[in-house]
Tab-separated table of C-alpha atoms in Angstrom:
chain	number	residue	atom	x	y	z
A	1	UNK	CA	4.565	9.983	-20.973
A	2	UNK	CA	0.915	7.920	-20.314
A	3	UNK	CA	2.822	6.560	-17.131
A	4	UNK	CA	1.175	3.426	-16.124
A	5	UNK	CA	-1.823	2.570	-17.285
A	6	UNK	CA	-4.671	0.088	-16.222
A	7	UNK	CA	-7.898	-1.332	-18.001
A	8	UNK	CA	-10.918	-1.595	-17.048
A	9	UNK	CA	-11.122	0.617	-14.243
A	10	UNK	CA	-13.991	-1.295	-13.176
A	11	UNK	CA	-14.942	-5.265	-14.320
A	12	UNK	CA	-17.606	-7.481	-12.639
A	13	UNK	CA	-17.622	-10.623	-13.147
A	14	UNK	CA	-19.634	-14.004	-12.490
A	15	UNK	CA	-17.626	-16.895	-10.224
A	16	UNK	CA	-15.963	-18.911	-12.703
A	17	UNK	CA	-15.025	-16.592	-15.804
A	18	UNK	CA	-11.913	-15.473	-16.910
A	19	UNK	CA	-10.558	-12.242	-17.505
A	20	UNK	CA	-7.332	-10.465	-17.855
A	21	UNK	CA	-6.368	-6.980	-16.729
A	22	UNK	CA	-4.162	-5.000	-18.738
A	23	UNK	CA	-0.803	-3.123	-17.286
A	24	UNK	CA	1.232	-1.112	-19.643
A	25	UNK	CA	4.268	1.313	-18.787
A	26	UNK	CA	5.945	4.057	-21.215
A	27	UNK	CA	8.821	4.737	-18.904
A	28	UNK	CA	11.246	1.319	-20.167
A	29	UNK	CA	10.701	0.605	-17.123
A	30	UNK	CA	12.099	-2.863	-15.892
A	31	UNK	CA	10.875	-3.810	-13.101
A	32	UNK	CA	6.720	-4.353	-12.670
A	33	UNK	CA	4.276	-5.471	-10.211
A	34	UNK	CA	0.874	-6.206	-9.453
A	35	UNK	CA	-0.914	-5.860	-5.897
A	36	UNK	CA	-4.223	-6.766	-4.527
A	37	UNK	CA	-5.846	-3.990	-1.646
A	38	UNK	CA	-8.201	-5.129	0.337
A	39	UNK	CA	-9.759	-3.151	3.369
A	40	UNK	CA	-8.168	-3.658	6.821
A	41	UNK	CA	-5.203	-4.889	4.830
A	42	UNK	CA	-2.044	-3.716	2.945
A	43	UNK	CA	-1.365	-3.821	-0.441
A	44	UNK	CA	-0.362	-7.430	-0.877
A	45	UNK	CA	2.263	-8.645	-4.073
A	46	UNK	CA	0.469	-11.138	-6.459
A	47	UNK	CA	3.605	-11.349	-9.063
A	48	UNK	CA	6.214	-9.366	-10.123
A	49	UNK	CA	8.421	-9.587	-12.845
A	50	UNK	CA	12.501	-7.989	-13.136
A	51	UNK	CA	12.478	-7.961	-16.987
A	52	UNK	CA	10.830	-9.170	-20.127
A	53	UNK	CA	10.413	-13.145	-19.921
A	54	UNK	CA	10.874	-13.146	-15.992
A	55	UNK	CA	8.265	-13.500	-13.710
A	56	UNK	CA	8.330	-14.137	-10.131
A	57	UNK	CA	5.118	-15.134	-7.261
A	58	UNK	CA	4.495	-12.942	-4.873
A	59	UNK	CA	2.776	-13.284	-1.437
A	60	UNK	CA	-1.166	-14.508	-2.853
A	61	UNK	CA	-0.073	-15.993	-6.520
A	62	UNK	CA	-3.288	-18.458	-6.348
A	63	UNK	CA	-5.827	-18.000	-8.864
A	64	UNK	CA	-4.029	-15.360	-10.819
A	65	UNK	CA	-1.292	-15.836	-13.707
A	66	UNK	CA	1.089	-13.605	-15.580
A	67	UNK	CA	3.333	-13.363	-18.572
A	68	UNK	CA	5.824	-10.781	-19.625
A	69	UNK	CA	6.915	-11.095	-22.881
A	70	UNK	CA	7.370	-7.243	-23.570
A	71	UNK	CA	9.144	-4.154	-21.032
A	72	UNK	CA	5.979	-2.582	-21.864
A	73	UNK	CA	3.123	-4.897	-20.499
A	74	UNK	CA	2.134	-7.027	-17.730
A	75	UNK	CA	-1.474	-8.527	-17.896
A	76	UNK	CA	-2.755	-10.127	-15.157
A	77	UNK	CA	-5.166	-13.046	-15.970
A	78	UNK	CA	-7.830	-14.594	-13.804
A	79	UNK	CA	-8.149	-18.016	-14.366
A	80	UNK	CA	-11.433	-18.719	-12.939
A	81	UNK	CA	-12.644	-16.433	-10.844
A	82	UNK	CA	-14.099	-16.382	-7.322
A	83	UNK	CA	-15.764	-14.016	-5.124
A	84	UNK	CA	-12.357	-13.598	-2.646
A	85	UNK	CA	-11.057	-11.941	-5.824
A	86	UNK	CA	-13.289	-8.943	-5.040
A	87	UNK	CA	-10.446	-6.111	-4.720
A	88	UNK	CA	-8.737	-3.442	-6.377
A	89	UNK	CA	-5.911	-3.864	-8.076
A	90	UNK	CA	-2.995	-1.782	-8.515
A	91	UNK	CA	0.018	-2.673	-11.145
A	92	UNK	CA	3.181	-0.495	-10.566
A	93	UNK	CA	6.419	-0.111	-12.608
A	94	UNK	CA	9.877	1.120	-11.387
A	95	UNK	CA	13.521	1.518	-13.234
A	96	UNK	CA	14.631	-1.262	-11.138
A	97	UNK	CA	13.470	-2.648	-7.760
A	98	UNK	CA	16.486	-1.287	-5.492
A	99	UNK	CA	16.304	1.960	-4.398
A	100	UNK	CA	14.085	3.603	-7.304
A	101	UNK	CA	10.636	5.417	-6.871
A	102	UNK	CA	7.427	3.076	-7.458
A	103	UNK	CA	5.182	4.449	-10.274
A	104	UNK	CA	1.220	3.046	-9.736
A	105	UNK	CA	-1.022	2.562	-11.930
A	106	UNK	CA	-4.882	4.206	-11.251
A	107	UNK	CA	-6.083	0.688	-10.567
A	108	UNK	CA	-9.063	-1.801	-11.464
A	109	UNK	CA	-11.870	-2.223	-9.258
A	110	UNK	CA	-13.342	-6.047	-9.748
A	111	UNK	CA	-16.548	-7.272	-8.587
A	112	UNK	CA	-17.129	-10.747	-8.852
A	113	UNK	CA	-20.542	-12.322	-8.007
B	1	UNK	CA	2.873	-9.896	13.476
B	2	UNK	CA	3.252	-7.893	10.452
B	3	UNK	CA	6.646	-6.998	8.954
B	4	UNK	CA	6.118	-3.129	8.862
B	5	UNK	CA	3.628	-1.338	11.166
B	6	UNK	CA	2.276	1.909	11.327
B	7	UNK	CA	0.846	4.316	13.803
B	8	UNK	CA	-1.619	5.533	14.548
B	9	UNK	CA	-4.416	3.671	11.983
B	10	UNK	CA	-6.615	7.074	11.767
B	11	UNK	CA	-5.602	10.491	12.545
B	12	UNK	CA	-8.069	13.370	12.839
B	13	UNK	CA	-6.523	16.449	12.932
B	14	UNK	CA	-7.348	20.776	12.882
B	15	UNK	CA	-5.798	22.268	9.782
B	16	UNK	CA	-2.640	23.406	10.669
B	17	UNK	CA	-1.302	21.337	13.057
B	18	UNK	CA	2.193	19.518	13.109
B	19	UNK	CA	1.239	15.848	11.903
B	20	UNK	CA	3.302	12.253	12.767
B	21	UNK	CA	2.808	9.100	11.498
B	22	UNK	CA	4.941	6.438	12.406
B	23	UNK	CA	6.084	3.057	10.399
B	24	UNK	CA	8.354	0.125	12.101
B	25	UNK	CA	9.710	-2.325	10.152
B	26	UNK	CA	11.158	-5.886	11.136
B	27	UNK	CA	13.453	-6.896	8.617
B	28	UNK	CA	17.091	-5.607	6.933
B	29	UNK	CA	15.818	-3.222	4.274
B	30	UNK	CA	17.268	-1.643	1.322
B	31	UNK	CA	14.686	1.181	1.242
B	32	UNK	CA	11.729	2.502	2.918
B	33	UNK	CA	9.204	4.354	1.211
B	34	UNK	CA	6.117	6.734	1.843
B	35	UNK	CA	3.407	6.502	-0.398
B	36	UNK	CA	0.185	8.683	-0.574
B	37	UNK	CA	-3.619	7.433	-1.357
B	38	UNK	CA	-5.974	9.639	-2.286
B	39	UNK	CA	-9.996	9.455	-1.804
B	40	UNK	CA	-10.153	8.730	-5.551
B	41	UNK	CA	-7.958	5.751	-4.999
B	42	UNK	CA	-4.742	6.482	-7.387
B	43	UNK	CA	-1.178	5.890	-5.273
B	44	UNK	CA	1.303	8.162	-5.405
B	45	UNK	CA	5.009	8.094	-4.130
B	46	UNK	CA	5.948	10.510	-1.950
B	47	UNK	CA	9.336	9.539	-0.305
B	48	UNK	CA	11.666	7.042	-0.750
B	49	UNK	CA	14.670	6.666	1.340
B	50	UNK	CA	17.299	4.787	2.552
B	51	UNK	CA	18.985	6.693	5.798
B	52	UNK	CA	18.544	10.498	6.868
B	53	UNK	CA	16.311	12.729	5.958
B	54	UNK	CA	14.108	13.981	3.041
B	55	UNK	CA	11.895	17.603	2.691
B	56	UNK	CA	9.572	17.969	-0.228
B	57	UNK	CA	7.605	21.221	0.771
B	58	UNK	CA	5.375	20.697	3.998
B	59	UNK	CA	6.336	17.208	4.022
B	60	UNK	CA	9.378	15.802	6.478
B	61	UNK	CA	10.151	11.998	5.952
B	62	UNK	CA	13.368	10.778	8.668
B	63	UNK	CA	14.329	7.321	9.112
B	64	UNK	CA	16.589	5.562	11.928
B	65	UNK	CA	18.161	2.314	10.260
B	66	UNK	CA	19.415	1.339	13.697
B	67	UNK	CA	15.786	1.133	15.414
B	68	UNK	CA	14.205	0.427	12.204
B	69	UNK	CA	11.812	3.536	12.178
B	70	UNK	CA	10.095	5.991	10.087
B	71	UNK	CA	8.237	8.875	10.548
B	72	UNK	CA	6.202	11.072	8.098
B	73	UNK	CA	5.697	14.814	9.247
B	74	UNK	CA	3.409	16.940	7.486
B	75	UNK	CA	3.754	20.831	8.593
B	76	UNK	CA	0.939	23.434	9.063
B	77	UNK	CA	-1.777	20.224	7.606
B	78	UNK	CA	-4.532	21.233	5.192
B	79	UNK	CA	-7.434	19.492	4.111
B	80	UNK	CA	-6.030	18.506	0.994
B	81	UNK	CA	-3.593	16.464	2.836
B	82	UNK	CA	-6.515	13.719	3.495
B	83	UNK	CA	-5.714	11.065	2.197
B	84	UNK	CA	-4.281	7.892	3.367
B	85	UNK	CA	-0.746	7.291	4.191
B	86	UNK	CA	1.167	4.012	3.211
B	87	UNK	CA	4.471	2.934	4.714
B	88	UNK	CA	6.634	0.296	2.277
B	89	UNK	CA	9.411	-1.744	2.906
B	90	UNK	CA	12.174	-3.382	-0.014
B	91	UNK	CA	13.638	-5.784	1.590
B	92	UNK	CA	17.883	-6.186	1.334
B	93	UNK	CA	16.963	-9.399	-0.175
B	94	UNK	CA	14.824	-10.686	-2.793
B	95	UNK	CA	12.242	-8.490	-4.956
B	96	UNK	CA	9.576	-7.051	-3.052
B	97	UNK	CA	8.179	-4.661	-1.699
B	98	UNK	CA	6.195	-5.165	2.034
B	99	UNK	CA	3.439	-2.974	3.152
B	100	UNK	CA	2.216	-1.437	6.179
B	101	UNK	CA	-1.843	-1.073	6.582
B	102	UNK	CA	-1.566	2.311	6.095
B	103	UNK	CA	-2.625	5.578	8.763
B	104	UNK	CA	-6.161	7.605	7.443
B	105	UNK	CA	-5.383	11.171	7.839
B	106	UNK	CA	-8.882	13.386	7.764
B	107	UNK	CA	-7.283	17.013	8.406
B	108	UNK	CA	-10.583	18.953	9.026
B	109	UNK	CA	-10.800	22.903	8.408
């Protein structure tokens, strides 16, 4: 098994474009989620989803949208990005959110400028 | 104030010493889990756990559901154990997950 998996591992980009950072899982995995880390800060949930076609906010949902229309991925898109969108980002997958072990991916590092 | 602190914020230790770190939590959970951060940056689950105790090698995670506690031990540290360590928190309701700011362990030789 790949695990989870991120791309790019690194992406800068220029205030105002658009991007979208890939998340895929092997594991059938139903439950996924992606977090922002910031220093002096924990990670902190930007949306999650339970299951193909479900998607939920999470604590900083502005600026960022998702979609899951397959167990296997969850992109992350950037609608229009600005510089407080500097972070890494870490997607992680789990069998279901109660009681099971989190599974991260190796996270993208975005610049933007 | 957040929902789930942890102590101490850095920890410089001597390899081989008996290492703590700490994690409180404010809210009914359903699980509490340890999670490990290397210098690269890739996240790795060490512990999850819901009451008692857990041993995986040198590592010792206990929680108290009464006083809403954790602690992490690590046993005779090593360098390699530098990292950062990263307290979580699933709430009993809703979806989430709830982190703590994490403690940066430098075990030195």
């Amino acid at each position: 098994n790949a695990g989870v998996t991120q791309t790019p591992k690194f992406q800068v980009l220029k205030t105002g474009q658009s991007m979208t950072l890939q998340c895929a899982q092997d594991m059938n995995h139903e439950y996924m989620s992606w977090y922002r880390q910031d220093p002096g800060m924990g990670l902190r949930l930007i949306h999650y989803s339970v299951g193909a076609g479900i998607t939920d906010q999470g604590e900083v949902p502005n600026g960022y949208n998702v979609s899951r229309s397959t167990t296997e991925d969850f992109p992350l898109r950037l609608l229009s990005a600005a510089p407080s969108q500097t972070s890494v980002y870490f997607c992680a997958s789990s069998y279901s959110f109660r009681a099971r072990e989190q599974y991260f991916g190796p996270g993208t590092r975005l610049t933007v400028t | 104030k957040n929902e789930v602190e942890q102590s101490p914020q850095n920890l410089t230790a001597q390899e081989g010493e008996f290492i703590t770190i700490n994690c409180s939590y404010s809210v009914g959970i359903s699980a509490l889990h340890w999670l490990q951060q290397h210098p690269g940056g890739g996240i790795v689950s060490l512990f999850m756990l819901s009451s008692g105790k857990k041993k995986h090698g040198r590592l010792i995670a206990t929680i108290n559901i009464q006083e809403k506690h954790s602690s992490l031990h690590i046993t005779a540290s090593h360098p390699r154990d530098s990292a950062v360590y990263i307290c979580a928190v699933g709430e009993t309701s809703g979806s989430r997950l709830t982190f703590g700011e994490g403690t940066q362990l430098t075990v030195n030789p």
